[in-house]
Every structure is written in C-alpha cells, then in structure tokens.
Amino acid sequence: MVLALLVPMLLVLAAPVTLLMRAVPGRRDGSRGPREWVLGFVHSRWGRVVSQPIVAGVVFVVGMIVFYFTPLFDWSLRSHVGHVWMVVHFTLAGYLFANALIGIDPGPNRPAYPQRLLLLFATMAFHAFFGVALMMQTSLLAADWFGNMGRPWGDSAIVDQQTGGSIAWGIGELPTLGLAIGVAVLWTRSDEREARRRDRQADRDGDAELAEYNAMLAKMAGRAPDAAAPGAAAEPTALTAPADAPGPDRPGPG
C-alpha cells in the first residue's frame, strides 16, 4: 500500500523526469544513457497509452486485484525476481496514476480538473472494494506459504489476512485526501494563471475581446425589434383603463 499510494505521490511532486532532463546531459555519440531511455519510454506509443489517466487508473486497481488473487502473489514470495517485479509494478502503476492527476512532468493530455477528481474518487472506490474483499474472504491467500509457517504466537494467518484487508481499505484515505488537495491547488493556480494571461492580453490589445463582446451585444440589441414576426400586434407599453370603466366620477353599478 505504501509503494502504490504514498511513495508515488511524493515521487510525482519531485518531478523526476524534469529533474533528469535538467541534470543529465544528452549523449551525442548515438548511444543510449538514462536520459535517452527515459525519454524513449515517455514518447513511445506504449508509454503514451499506459500513462493515459483512465488506463493508469485501471492498471492501478486491476493490477492489485490480479496480483493478489492469482499465482503472481505466490511467485513474488518464492522468487527474488518476482519480489523485485512486484516493487517495480506497484511503484510504477502508482506513479502513472498520480502523474495523471497532479504531475508536472511530461506526460499525457491530462483531463480537466473536475474529471481528475471524478477519476480519483472512482479509482479509490474500487481500491476500497479490494480491501473489503480481503476482509470478507475466508480462504487464505498463498495457503501453501502462510499456512505452513507454524507460528505459535499471535493471531492466525487468516485473521492477519483480514486485518491486512482493513489496513488496505483504510490506508487509502490519507493519500486520497492528499491527491484531492493537490488537484484543488493545481486547479486554483491554473485559474490564476489564466486570469493573469487575460489581463496581459487586455493590456496589449486594449481589451479588444471585451470591446468585441460589447459590440456583439449592441448589435444583437439593435436587431431585437426586427425579430418580431410580420403582422404581429405590438404589445402595449402601458395599461389604460377603458372609457366606461368605473372611476372617482363614474361610479360603477350598484
């Protein structure tokens, strides 16, 4: 949970790709160094696909479910390669998801900020479902491994697994709050930058956009009388009483 939720959020805020581009010079002899490999991944077709916000969210959630409920979990326990693959997968999946929401590194065309919040809450709802599934499960994951540990102290392995499910459910709350705050801060800064850009544009062209808008309104107002249908009766501009209506010197019946 820490690898998939907390570490990627801190990593994204550090802008590692941007830092790499500024700190590592490019190679001019045609060989590939760290800068070239990272740029090759970022601009590759596969990299553009997996970094799309929706794809990154699906990989983030589905990857966790597939890992724990397939033999991949057992492989990561018995093999050092499998364990390293697990670390890389969860860190990279979390990074791609967080980068799609609050990242400033080169990446995909990120959606508007309301859509980012919607994607965040939808993804975390599926993540909570994963934790609840572990809490409700009565069969032990990797039973050949954990069931044969023979631990004489503490809770049983299935109780530990259910406790882990509750931790998986609850630990996502703080990172989710952090990501939501990050999206809100970026949203506010984006609005401020757009307002400053419009102010600079207005200073350069004498607020031509506002003048054009006012001219359009004036043109629409000038055409308003012509919009009435031919032959339609004009509405009276004031209410007048009929000649035979009762008045102070013309009493009514009775």
PDB file of C-alpha atoms in Angstrom, residues 137-223:
ATOM      1  CA  GLN A 137     -12.547 -13.649   2.409  1.00  0.00           C
ATOM      2  CA  THR A 138     -12.364 -16.843   4.470  1.00  0.00           C
ATOM      3  CA  SER A 139      -9.787 -18.679   2.333  1.00  0.00           C
ATOM      4  CA  LEU A 140      -6.105 -17.955   2.803  1.00  0.00           C
ATOM      5  CA  LEU A 141      -4.054 -16.417   0.028  1.00  0.00           C
ATOM      6  CA  ALA A 142      -0.878 -18.364  -0.758  1.00  0.00           C
ATOM      7  CA  ALA A 143      -2.019 -21.034   1.718  1.00  0.00           C
ATOM      8  CA  ASP A 144       0.978 -23.263   0.959  1.00  0.00           C
ATOM      9  CA  TRP A 145       3.229 -20.475   2.151  1.00  0.00           C
ATOM     10  CA  PHE A 146       1.437 -18.799   5.067  1.00  0.00           C
ATOM     11  CA  GLY A 147      -0.462 -21.892   6.221  1.00  0.00           C
ATOM     12  CA  ASN A 148       2.744 -23.828   6.829  1.00  0.00           C
ATOM     13  CA  MET A 149       4.624 -21.192   8.796  1.00  0.00           C
ATOM     14  CA  GLY A 150       3.660 -22.864  12.087  1.00  0.00           C
ATOM     15  CA  ARG A 151       3.764 -19.645  14.063  1.00  0.00           C
ATOM     16  CA  PRO A 152       2.917 -20.411  17.731  1.00  0.00           C
ATOM     17  CA  TRP A 153       2.162 -16.817  18.733  1.00  0.00           C
ATOM     18  CA  GLY A 154      -0.286 -14.114  17.652  1.00  0.00           C
ATOM     19  CA  ASP A 155      -3.412 -14.391  15.543  1.00  0.00           C
ATOM     20  CA  SER A 156      -3.948 -16.999  12.882  1.00  0.00           C
ATOM     21  CA  ALA A 157      -2.919 -16.397   9.273  1.00  0.00           C
ATOM     22  CA  ILE A 158      -6.490 -15.812   8.100  1.00  0.00           C
ATOM     23  CA  VAL A 159      -7.053 -13.218  10.841  1.00  0.00           C
ATOM     24  CA  ASP A 160      -3.834 -11.499   9.771  1.00  0.00           C
ATOM     25  CA  GLN A 161      -5.071 -11.509   6.182  1.00  0.00           C
ATOM     26  CA  GLN A 162      -8.416  -9.965   7.152  1.00  0.00           C
ATOM     27  CA  THR A 163      -6.604  -7.366   9.237  1.00  0.00           C
ATOM     28  CA  GLY A 164      -4.455  -6.614   6.197  1.00  0.00           C
ATOM     29  CA  GLY A 165      -7.642  -6.058   4.189  1.00  0.00           C
ATOM     30  CA  SER A 166      -8.859  -3.496   6.703  1.00  0.00           C
ATOM     31  CA  ILE A 167      -5.465  -1.766   6.539  1.00  0.00           C
ATOM     32  CA  ALA A 168      -5.638  -1.783   2.726  1.00  0.00           C
ATOM     33  CA  TRP A 169      -9.091  -0.211   2.945  1.00  0.00           C
ATOM     34  CA  GLY A 170      -8.179   2.442   5.489  1.00  0.00           C
ATOM     35  CA  ILE A 171      -4.696   3.398   4.323  1.00  0.00           C
ATOM     36  CA  GLY A 172      -6.032   4.811   1.071  1.00  0.00           C
ATOM     37  CA  GLU A 173      -7.886   7.640   2.819  1.00  0.00           C
ATOM     38  CA  LEU A 174      -4.900   9.903   3.555  1.00  0.00           C
ATOM     39  CA  PRO A 175      -3.265   9.566   0.098  1.00  0.00           C
ATOM     40  CA  THR A 176      -6.669  10.178  -1.486  1.00  0.00           C
ATOM     41  CA  LEU A 177      -7.076  13.340   0.568  1.00  0.00           C
ATOM     42  CA  GLY A 178      -3.556  14.412  -0.387  1.00  0.00           C
ATOM     43  CA  LEU A 179      -4.225  13.842  -4.092  1.00  0.00           C
ATOM     44  CA  ALA A 180      -7.550  15.698  -3.883  1.00  0.00           C
ATOM     45  CA  ILE A 181      -5.819  18.668  -2.209  1.00  0.00           C
ATOM     46  CA  GLY A 182      -3.125  18.570  -4.890  1.00  0.00           C
ATOM     47  CA  VAL A 183      -5.713  18.664  -7.672  1.00  0.00           C
ATOM     48  CA  ALA A 184      -7.513  21.561  -5.954  1.00  0.00           C
ATOM     49  CA  VAL A 185      -4.267  23.545  -5.586  1.00  0.00           C
ATOM     50  CA  LEU A 186      -3.351  22.991  -9.241  1.00  0.00           C
ATOM     51  CA  TRP A 187      -6.880  23.991 -10.243  1.00  0.00           C
ATOM     52  CA  THR A 188      -6.590  27.262  -8.306  1.00  0.00           C
ATOM     53  CA  ARG A 189      -3.173  28.043  -9.771  1.00  0.00           C
ATOM     54  CA  SER A 190      -4.426  27.293 -13.264  1.00  0.00           C
ATOM     55  CA  ASP A 191      -7.312  29.759 -12.843  1.00  0.00           C
ATOM     56  CA  GLU A 192      -4.901  32.386 -11.528  1.00  0.00           C
ATOM     57  CA  ARG A 193      -2.539  31.899 -14.477  1.00  0.00           C
ATOM     58  CA  GLU A 194      -5.445  32.158 -16.912  1.00  0.00           C
ATOM     59  CA  ALA A 195      -6.624  35.372 -15.244  1.00  0.00           C
ATOM     60  CA  ARG A 196      -3.129  36.888 -15.462  1.00  0.00           C
ATOM     61  CA  ARG A 197      -2.848  35.822 -19.100  1.00  0.00           C
ATOM     62  CA  ARG A 198      -6.141  37.523 -19.921  1.00  0.00           C
ATOM     63  CA  ASP A 199      -5.032  40.680 -18.101  1.00  0.00           C
ATOM     64  CA  ARG A 200      -1.773  40.804 -20.085  1.00  0.00           C
ATOM     65  CA  GLN A 201      -3.671  40.227 -23.315  1.00  0.00           C
ATOM     66  CA  ALA A 202      -6.084  43.035 -22.445  1.00  0.00           C
ATOM     67  CA  ASP A 203      -3.156  45.389 -21.736  1.00  0.00           C
ATOM     68  CA  ARG A 204      -1.599  44.568 -25.120  1.00  0.00           C
ATOM     69  CA  ASP A 205      -4.684  44.979 -27.313  1.00  0.00           C
ATOM     70  CA  GLY A 206      -6.703  47.469 -25.282  1.00  0.00           C
ATOM     71  CA  ASP A 207      -9.156  44.820 -24.103  1.00  0.00           C
ATOM     72  CA  ALA A 208     -10.230  44.038 -27.652  1.00  0.00           C
ATOM     73  CA  GLU A 209     -12.038  40.896 -26.526  1.00  0.00           C
ATOM     74  CA  LEU A 210     -14.317  42.852 -24.191  1.00  0.00           C
ATOM     75  CA  ALA A 211     -14.907  45.518 -26.846  1.00  0.00           C
ATOM     76  CA  GLU A 212     -15.820  42.852 -29.379  1.00  0.00           C
ATOM     77  CA  TYR A 213     -18.193  41.232 -26.899  1.00  0.00           C
ATOM     78  CA  ASN A 214     -19.887  44.564 -26.131  1.00  0.00           C
ATOM     79  CA  ALA A 215     -20.183  45.271 -29.859  1.00  0.00           C
ATOM     80  CA  MET A 216     -21.853  41.903 -30.353  1.00  0.00           C
ATOM     81  CA  LEU A 217     -24.350  42.658 -27.569  1.00  0.00           C
ATOM     82  CA  ALA A 218     -25.087  46.067 -29.064  1.00  0.00           C
ATOM     83  CA  LYS A 219     -25.603  44.520 -32.485  1.00  0.00           C
ATOM     84  CA  MET A 220     -27.979  41.922 -31.023  1.00  0.00           C
ATOM     85  CA  ALA A 221     -29.886  44.668 -29.191  1.00  0.00           C
ATOM     86  CA  GLY A 222     -30.179  46.677 -32.435  1.00  0.00           C
ATOM     87  CA  ARG A 223     -31.670  43.701 -34.235  1.00  0.00           C
TER      88      ARG A 223
END
